[in-house]
Amino acid sequence: MFGTSGVRGPVGETITAATALSVGRALPSCGYETVVVGRDPRETGPTLVDALAAGVRECGGDVIELGLAATPTVARAVGWHDADAGVAVTASHNPAPDNGIKLWRPDGQAFDESRRAEIADRVAADDYEFAAWDAFGERRAVDDATATHRDALVAHVRELFTDETTGGDTTTTAGEPLSETVVVDVGNGAGQVTAAALDRLGCDVQTLNGQPDGRFPGRPSEPTADNCKLLQTTVAESAATVGIAHDGDADRMRAVDESGTFLAGDDLLAIFARAATEPGDTVAVPVDTSLAVADTLAERDVSVRRTAVGDVFVAQATADDHVTFGGEPSGAWIWPTETRCPDGPLAACRLVALVAREGPLSGLAAGVASYPIRRENVETDRKAAVVDGVAELVADRYPASAVDRLDGVRVETDAGWFLVRASGTQPLVRVTAEARDADEADALLATATGLVERAQATATERDAS
């Protein structure tokens, strides 16, 4: 039922009010008695929140509703309210017709595999602990969603406005606030907290697509270079030093430098990791991260620990005291001493403070090694079978020591590496290849996609037989 980022998909198909009702019933039935709930601006959000809240309450649980709220706000609010779990009703960076449900622990980390499985098993078995007619739970703030949203946003801003948030320095010089000019593309999502926090830190802030609108009329929700052309142009044609872009629920954060260049996720990962570490530390990164990150950090005697793709796996790795930072090139950044939720507003504040202290973002990016990396998506409704098929094929071609099955199939070669893995949220097989030479990277991608095509054909033949 749950992928690595919760359950999400088209409303009316993967996601229905019945889905939300069942998850709501399962939470208190599994012992999560007080549940914080927030949502992104999608049109279907209020209905799904109503259904989920009804399920929680009829099994005796209490609901604390935040209304419209960024996912990292929801994750932090579980601790603020001494709750047992948090629910973000969001499809994150997915398109407007989708929605979803993601579950959070009191420490800000997403539900891990065992907790997700516990909820999924309850739903699959239709096995719930219903409360007596006079013992239904309460739902607080349901009639005051706007005020609740404002209270949650203010609380999040307050937590961001600390020395720790900006990496130990909220000022450019003693007694003076940050004075950077920043453009924040909210993407019509729930990330208004970023603009509010940066404004309080003293920045001159301009927003794009700042009005919450679940249709995402300004641009698609995912903050990619192609989707953020307006942000790039606005920064390039203004005095701005940094551009910030969020997805619909603001757990992701991507950046544009002062020239209007959209930074690669691997570059941003290396920049954050360098600032967050000391020699001997470890950084958690997923298996699709560029070798450039490991090479750049090795210069500081910082090691890399590879995880499965998904912020929950990166967050789990940060439980180790030696892991001081975790990140994904897609835009999820985790500082475990703050929260184990990817917090886009926190990342934005840290990045702007870093630029204020150390100089232009383009200069910081120039210090990161750069290798050609290729990525391609293959649409398929047999993604698990395709990945298993690729694993069978590579077993005959490469030594076992070169193959890693941590997440999908990752193969190391003398030239570089390639990775074939199933998307956790979409009907896709993702193919990534990297080498220190462009021709080698192209060749590795061609090899990997060829393996995927062969495995897909085999899976189709097996289904037909």
Short mmCIF file of N, CA, C and O in Angstrom, two decimals, residues 12-102:
data_model
loop_
_atom_site.label_atom_id
_atom_site.label_comp_id
_atom_site.label_asym_id
_atom_site.label_seq_id
_atom_site.Cartn_x
_atom_site.Cartn_y
_atom_site.Cartn_z
N GLY A 12 -9.52 9.17 -6.92
CA GLY A 12 -10.57 8.40 -7.56
C GLY A 12 -10.08 7.05 -8.04
O GLY A 12 -10.89 6.19 -8.40
N GLU A 13 -8.76 6.87 -8.03
CA GLU A 13 -8.19 5.58 -8.41
C GLU A 13 -7.35 5.05 -7.23
O GLU A 13 -7.84 4.28 -6.42
N THR A 14 -6.12 5.51 -7.13
CA THR A 14 -5.27 5.08 -6.02
C THR A 14 -5.73 5.68 -4.70
O THR A 14 -5.71 5.01 -3.66
N ILE A 15 -6.14 6.95 -4.75
CA ILE A 15 -6.52 7.68 -3.54
C ILE A 15 -8.00 8.02 -3.58
O ILE A 15 -8.48 8.67 -4.52
N THR A 16 -8.73 7.58 -2.55
CA THR A 16 -10.15 7.89 -2.41
C THR A 16 -10.43 8.28 -0.97
O THR A 16 -9.59 8.11 -0.08
N ALA A 17 -11.62 8.77 -0.72
CA ALA A 17 -12.01 9.05 0.66
C ALA A 17 -12.00 7.77 1.49
O ALA A 17 -11.67 7.80 2.68
N ALA A 18 -12.30 6.65 0.85
CA ALA A 18 -12.26 5.38 1.57
C ALA A 18 -10.83 5.04 2.00
O ALA A 18 -10.61 4.49 3.09
N THR A 19 -9.86 5.38 1.15
CA THR A 19 -8.45 5.17 1.53
C THR A 19 -8.12 5.96 2.79
O THR A 19 -7.53 5.44 3.74
N ALA A 20 -8.49 7.24 2.77
CA ALA A 20 -8.20 8.10 3.91
C ALA A 20 -8.94 7.63 5.16
O ALA A 20 -8.38 7.64 6.27
N LEU A 21 -10.19 7.22 5.01
CA LEU A 21 -10.97 6.72 6.15
C LEU A 21 -10.27 5.50 6.77
O LEU A 21 -10.14 5.40 7.99
N SER A 22 -9.81 4.58 5.92
CA SER A 22 -9.17 3.36 6.41
C SER A 22 -7.87 3.66 7.15
O SER A 22 -7.61 3.09 8.22
N VAL A 23 -7.04 4.56 6.58
CA VAL A 23 -5.80 4.92 7.26
C VAL A 23 -6.11 5.61 8.58
O VAL A 23 -5.46 5.36 9.61
N GLY A 24 -7.14 6.47 8.58
CA GLY A 24 -7.54 7.12 9.81
C GLY A 24 -7.97 6.13 10.88
O GLY A 24 -7.59 6.24 12.06
N ARG A 25 -8.72 5.12 10.49
CA ARG A 25 -9.14 4.09 11.46
C ARG A 25 -7.95 3.28 11.97
O ARG A 25 -7.89 2.89 13.14
N ALA A 26 -7.00 3.02 11.07
CA ALA A 26 -5.86 2.17 11.44
C ALA A 26 -4.95 2.84 12.45
O ALA A 26 -4.36 2.15 13.30
N LEU A 27 -4.81 4.15 12.38
CA LEU A 27 -3.85 4.83 13.26
C LEU A 27 -4.16 4.60 14.74
O LEU A 27 -3.30 4.07 15.47
N PRO A 28 -5.33 4.95 15.27
CA PRO A 28 -5.59 4.68 16.70
C PRO A 28 -5.71 3.19 16.99
O PRO A 28 -5.40 2.75 18.11
N SER A 29 -6.12 2.41 16.00
CA SER A 29 -6.19 0.95 16.21
C SER A 29 -4.81 0.37 16.45
O SER A 29 -4.66 -0.69 17.08
N CYS A 30 -3.77 1.06 15.93
CA CYS A 30 -2.37 0.63 16.13
C CYS A 30 -1.70 1.38 17.28
O CYS A 30 -0.48 1.27 17.47
N GLY A 31 -2.49 2.16 18.04
CA GLY A 31 -1.95 2.82 19.21
C GLY A 31 -1.59 4.28 19.06
O GLY A 31 -1.11 4.90 20.02
N TYR A 32 -1.82 4.86 17.88
CA TYR A 32 -1.52 6.29 17.67
C TYR A 32 -2.78 7.09 18.01
O TYR A 32 -3.65 7.32 17.18
N GLU A 33 -2.87 7.50 19.26
CA GLU A 33 -4.14 8.01 19.78
C GLU A 33 -4.38 9.49 19.49
O GLU A 33 -5.52 9.94 19.44
N THR A 34 -3.30 10.28 19.35
CA THR A 34 -3.44 11.69 19.01
C THR A 34 -2.70 11.94 17.71
O THR A 34 -1.51 11.63 17.60
N VAL A 35 -3.40 12.49 16.73
CA VAL A 35 -2.86 12.60 15.38
C VAL A 35 -2.96 14.05 14.90
O VAL A 35 -4.04 14.65 14.94
N VAL A 36 -1.84 14.60 14.46
CA VAL A 36 -1.80 15.93 13.84
C VAL A 36 -2.02 15.76 12.34
O VAL A 36 -1.40 14.89 11.72
N VAL A 37 -2.88 16.58 11.76
CA VAL A 37 -3.19 16.47 10.33
C VAL A 37 -3.04 17.83 9.66
O VAL A 37 -3.55 18.84 10.16
N GLY A 38 -2.34 17.85 8.53
CA GLY A 38 -2.25 19.05 7.71
C GLY A 38 -2.31 18.65 6.24
O GLY A 38 -2.21 17.46 5.91
N ARG A 39 -2.47 19.63 5.37
CA ARG A 39 -2.63 19.31 3.94
C ARG A 39 -1.98 20.39 3.09
O ARG A 39 -1.79 21.52 3.52
N ASP A 40 -1.68 20.02 1.85
CA ASP A 40 -1.23 21.01 0.88
C ASP A 40 -2.46 21.61 0.19
O ASP A 40 -3.60 21.25 0.54
N PRO A 41 -2.31 22.52 -0.78
CA PRO A 41 -3.48 23.24 -1.30
C PRO A 41 -4.34 22.48 -2.31
O PRO A 41 -5.26 23.07 -2.89
N ARG A 42 -4.10 21.23 -2.56
CA ARG A 42 -4.85 20.53 -3.59
C ARG A 42 -6.35 20.57 -3.33
O ARG A 42 -6.80 20.50 -2.19
N GLU A 43 -7.12 20.63 -4.40
CA GLU A 43 -8.57 20.78 -4.31
C GLU A 43 -9.21 19.63 -3.53
O GLU A 43 -10.23 19.81 -2.86
N THR A 44 -8.61 18.45 -3.60
CA THR A 44 -9.20 17.27 -2.95
C THR A 44 -8.78 17.13 -1.49
O THR A 44 -9.29 16.25 -0.78
N GLY A 45 -7.88 17.99 -1.02
CA GLY A 45 -7.36 17.87 0.33
C GLY A 45 -8.40 17.92 1.43
O GLY A 45 -8.42 17.05 2.31
N PRO A 46 -9.30 18.93 1.43
CA PRO A 46 -10.28 19.01 2.52
C PRO A 46 -11.15 17.76 2.66
O PRO A 46 -11.42 17.30 3.78
N THR A 47 -11.57 17.18 1.54
CA THR A 47 -12.40 15.97 1.60
C THR A 47 -11.62 14.81 2.20
O THR A 47 -12.14 14.05 3.05
N LEU A 48 -10.38 14.66 1.80
CA LEU A 48 -9.57 13.57 2.33
C LEU A 48 -9.27 13.77 3.81
O LEU A 48 -9.25 12.80 4.58
N VAL A 49 -9.04 15.02 4.21
CA VAL A 49 -8.83 15.30 5.63
C VAL A 49 -10.08 14.95 6.43
O VAL A 49 -10.00 14.35 7.51
N ASP A 50 -11.24 15.32 5.91
CA ASP A 50 -12.50 14.99 6.59
C ASP A 50 -12.63 13.48 6.79
O ASP A 50 -13.00 13.00 7.86
N ALA A 51 -12.33 12.72 5.73
CA ALA A 51 -12.47 11.27 5.81
C ALA A 51 -11.46 10.68 6.79
O ALA A 51 -11.81 9.82 7.61
N LEU A 52 -10.23 11.13 6.73
CA LEU A 52 -9.21 10.62 7.62
C LEU A 52 -9.54 10.95 9.07
O LEU A 52 -9.43 10.09 9.96
N ALA A 53 -9.98 12.18 9.31
CA ALA A 53 -10.33 12.59 10.67
C ALA A 53 -11.50 11.76 11.21
O ALA A 53 -11.51 11.37 12.39
N ALA A 54 -12.46 11.47 10.35
CA ALA A 54 -13.59 10.64 10.78
C ALA A 54 -13.12 9.25 11.20
O ALA A 54 -13.57 8.70 12.21
N GLY A 55 -12.18 8.69 10.43
CA GLY A 55 -11.66 7.38 10.79
C GLY A 55 -10.92 7.37 12.11
O GLY A 55 -11.08 6.45 12.92
N VAL A 56 -10.09 8.40 12.32
CA VAL A 56 -9.38 8.49 13.59
C VAL A 56 -10.36 8.59 14.75
O VAL A 56 -10.24 7.87 15.76
N ARG A 57 -11.35 9.45 14.61
CA ARG A 57 -12.26 9.73 15.72
C ARG A 57 -13.14 8.52 16.05
O ARG A 57 -13.41 8.25 17.22
N GLU A 58 -13.61 7.79 15.02
CA GLU A 58 -14.52 6.68 15.34
C GLU A 58 -13.78 5.50 15.96
O GLU A 58 -14.40 4.58 16.50
N CYS A 59 -12.45 5.55 15.93
CA CYS A 59 -11.66 4.54 16.65
C CYS A 59 -11.06 5.12 17.93
O CYS A 59 -10.11 4.56 18.50
N GLY A 60 -11.62 6.25 18.37
CA GLY A 60 -11.27 6.80 19.67
C GLY A 60 -10.09 7.75 19.69
O GLY A 60 -9.69 8.22 20.77
N GLY A 61 -9.52 8.06 18.55
CA GLY A 61 -8.37 8.96 18.51
C GLY A 61 -8.78 10.41 18.40
O GLY A 61 -9.89 10.74 17.97
N ASP A 62 -7.87 11.30 18.77
CA ASP A 62 -8.09 12.74 18.67
C ASP A 62 -7.33 13.30 17.48
O ASP A 62 -6.21 12.87 17.17
N VAL A 63 -7.91 14.29 16.84
CA VAL A 63 -7.32 14.92 15.67
C VAL A 63 -7.01 16.38 15.98
O VAL A 63 -7.87 17.12 16.46
N ILE A 64 -5.79 16.79 15.72
CA ILE A 64 -5.39 18.20 15.79
C ILE A 64 -5.14 18.65 14.37
O ILE A 64 -4.20 18.21 13.72
N GLU A 65 -6.00 19.52 13.87
CA GLU A 65 -5.96 19.90 12.46
C GLU A 65 -5.21 21.21 12.27
O GLU A 65 -5.56 22.23 12.88
N LEU A 66 -4.22 21.20 11.38
CA LEU A 66 -3.46 22.40 11.08
C LEU A 66 -4.01 23.16 9.89
O LEU A 66 -3.62 24.30 9.65
N GLY A 67 -4.89 22.53 9.12
CA GLY A 67 -5.34 23.16 7.90
C GLY A 67 -4.24 23.10 6.85
O GLY A 67 -3.49 22.14 6.76
N LEU A 68 -4.14 24.16 6.04
CA LEU A 68 -3.09 24.24 5.04
C LEU A 68 -1.74 24.38 5.72
O LEU A 68 -1.52 25.30 6.51
N ALA A 69 -0.82 23.46 5.43
CA ALA A 69 0.49 23.49 6.09
C ALA A 69 1.50 22.73 5.26
O ALA A 69 1.18 21.72 4.62
N ALA A 70 2.72 23.22 5.25
CA ALA A 70 3.81 22.51 4.60
C ALA A 70 4.04 21.18 5.31
O ALA A 70 3.83 21.05 6.52
N THR A 71 4.49 20.19 4.56
CA THR A 71 4.76 18.89 5.18
C THR A 71 5.76 18.98 6.32
O THR A 71 5.55 18.36 7.38
N PRO A 72 6.88 19.74 6.19
CA PRO A 72 7.77 19.84 7.35
C PRO A 72 7.12 20.52 8.55
O PRO A 72 7.51 20.25 9.69
N THR A 73 6.14 21.37 8.32
CA THR A 73 5.40 21.95 9.44
C THR A 73 4.60 20.87 10.15
O THR A 73 4.57 20.80 11.39
N VAL A 74 3.95 20.01 9.38
CA VAL A 74 3.19 18.90 9.96
C VAL A 74 4.12 18.00 10.77
O VAL A 74 3.82 17.62 11.91
N ALA A 75 5.28 17.66 10.19
CA ALA A 75 6.22 16.77 10.88
C ALA A 75 6.70 17.37 12.20
O ALA A 75 6.78 16.68 13.22
N ARG A 76 7.00 18.66 12.19
CA ARG A 76 7.44 19.32 13.43
C ARG A 76 6.30 19.41 14.44
O ARG A 76 6.52 19.33 15.65
N ALA A 77 5.08 19.59 13.94
CA ALA A 77 3.93 19.81 14.83
C ALA A 77 3.59 18.58 15.67
O ALA A 77 2.94 18.71 16.71
N VAL A 78 3.99 17.40 15.23
CA VAL A 78 3.74 16.21 16.03
C VAL A 78 4.39 16.37 17.41
O VAL A 78 3.78 16.07 18.45
N GLY A 79 5.61 16.87 17.42
CA GLY A 79 6.29 17.10 18.69
C GLY A 79 5.72 18.28 19.44
O GLY A 79 5.60 18.26 20.67
N TRP A 80 5.37 19.37 18.71
CA TRP A 80 4.81 20.55 19.38
C TRP A 80 3.60 20.19 20.21
O TRP A 80 3.38 20.74 21.30
N HIS A 81 2.75 19.31 19.68
CA HIS A 81 1.48 18.99 20.33
C HIS A 81 1.54 17.70 21.14
O HIS A 81 0.49 17.20 21.58
N ASP A 82 2.74 17.15 21.32
CA ASP A 82 2.91 15.91 22.08
C ASP A 82 1.98 14.83 21.53
O ASP A 82 1.36 14.06 22.28
N ALA A 83 1.88 14.78 20.20
CA ALA A 83 1.01 13.81 19.53
C ALA A 83 1.77 12.51 19.28
O ALA A 83 2.98 12.41 19.48
N ASP A 84 1.04 11.51 18.83
CA ASP A 84 1.63 10.20 18.57
C ASP A 84 2.03 10.01 17.11
O ASP A 84 2.88 9.18 16.79
N ALA A 85 1.39 10.76 16.22
CA ALA A 85 1.69 10.63 14.79
C ALA A 85 1.21 11.89 14.07
O ALA A 85 0.39 12.65 14.59
N GLY A 86 1.75 12.07 12.88
CA GLY A 86 1.31 13.17 12.03
C GLY A 86 0.92 12.63 10.67
O GLY A 86 1.46 11.63 10.20
N VAL A 87 -0.03 13.30 10.03
CA VAL A 87 -0.46 12.93 8.68
C VAL A 87 -0.41 14.16 7.80
O VAL A 87 -1.05 15.18 8.10
N ALA A 88 0.36 14.08 6.72
CA ALA A 88 0.34 15.12 5.69
C ALA A 88 -0.47 14.58 4.53
O ALA A 88 -0.12 13.56 3.93
N VAL A 89 -1.58 15.25 4.22
CA VAL A 89 -2.38 14.90 3.06
C VAL A 89 -1.81 15.68 1.89
O VAL A 89 -2.05 16.89 1.75
N THR A 90 -1.02 15.02 1.08
CA THR A 90 -0.28 15.70 0.01
C THR A 90 0.19 14.67 -1.02
O THR A 90 0.42 13.51 -0.69
N ALA A 91 0.34 15.14 -2.24
CA ALA A 91 1.01 14.34 -3.26
C ALA A 91 2.36 14.96 -3.60
O ALA A 91 2.95 14.66 -4.63
N SER A 92 2.84 15.87 -2.72
CA SER A 92 4.17 16.44 -2.83
C SER A 92 4.39 17.08 -4.20
O SER A 92 3.71 18.04 -4.55
N HIS A 93 5.31 16.55 -5.00
CA HIS A 93 5.65 17.14 -6.29
C HIS A 93 4.83 16.57 -7.44
O HIS A 93 5.03 16.96 -8.60
N ASN A 94 3.89 15.66 -7.15
CA ASN A 94 3.06 15.08 -8.21
C ASN A 94 2.09 16.12 -8.78
O ASN A 94 1.83 17.15 -8.16
N PRO A 95 1.50 15.86 -9.95
CA PRO A 95 0.58 16.82 -10.57
C PRO A 95 -0.73 16.98 -9.81
O PRO A 95 -1.06 16.18 -8.91
N ALA A 96 -1.49 17.99 -10.20
CA ALA A 96 -2.70 18.38 -9.49
C ALA A 96 -3.75 17.28 -9.33
O ALA A 96 -4.43 17.22 -8.30
N PRO A 97 -3.96 16.38 -10.30
CA PRO A 97 -4.99 15.35 -10.12
C PRO A 97 -4.66 14.32 -9.04
O PRO A 97 -5.52 13.55 -8.65
N ASP A 98 -3.42 14.31 -8.56
CA ASP A 98 -3.01 13.33 -7.56
C ASP A 98 -3.19 13.88 -6.14
O ASP A 98 -3.27 15.08 -5.94
N ASN A 99 -3.24 12.96 -5.20
CA ASN A 99 -3.11 13.32 -3.79
C ASN A 99 -2.55 12.11 -3.07
O ASN A 99 -2.30 11.07 -3.69
N GLY A 100 -2.33 12.25 -1.76
CA GLY A 100 -1.71 11.16 -1.04
C GLY A 100 -1.70 11.37 0.45
O GLY A 100 -2.21 12.36 0.97
N ILE A 101 -1.09 10.42 1.15
CA ILE A 101 -1.02 10.43 2.61
C ILE A 101 0.38 10.02 3.02
O ILE A 101 0.89 8.98 2.58
N LYS A 102 1.01 10.82 3.85
CA LYS A 102 2.32 10.48 4.39
C LYS A 102 2.27 10.60 5.90
O LYS A 102 1.70 11.57 6.44
#
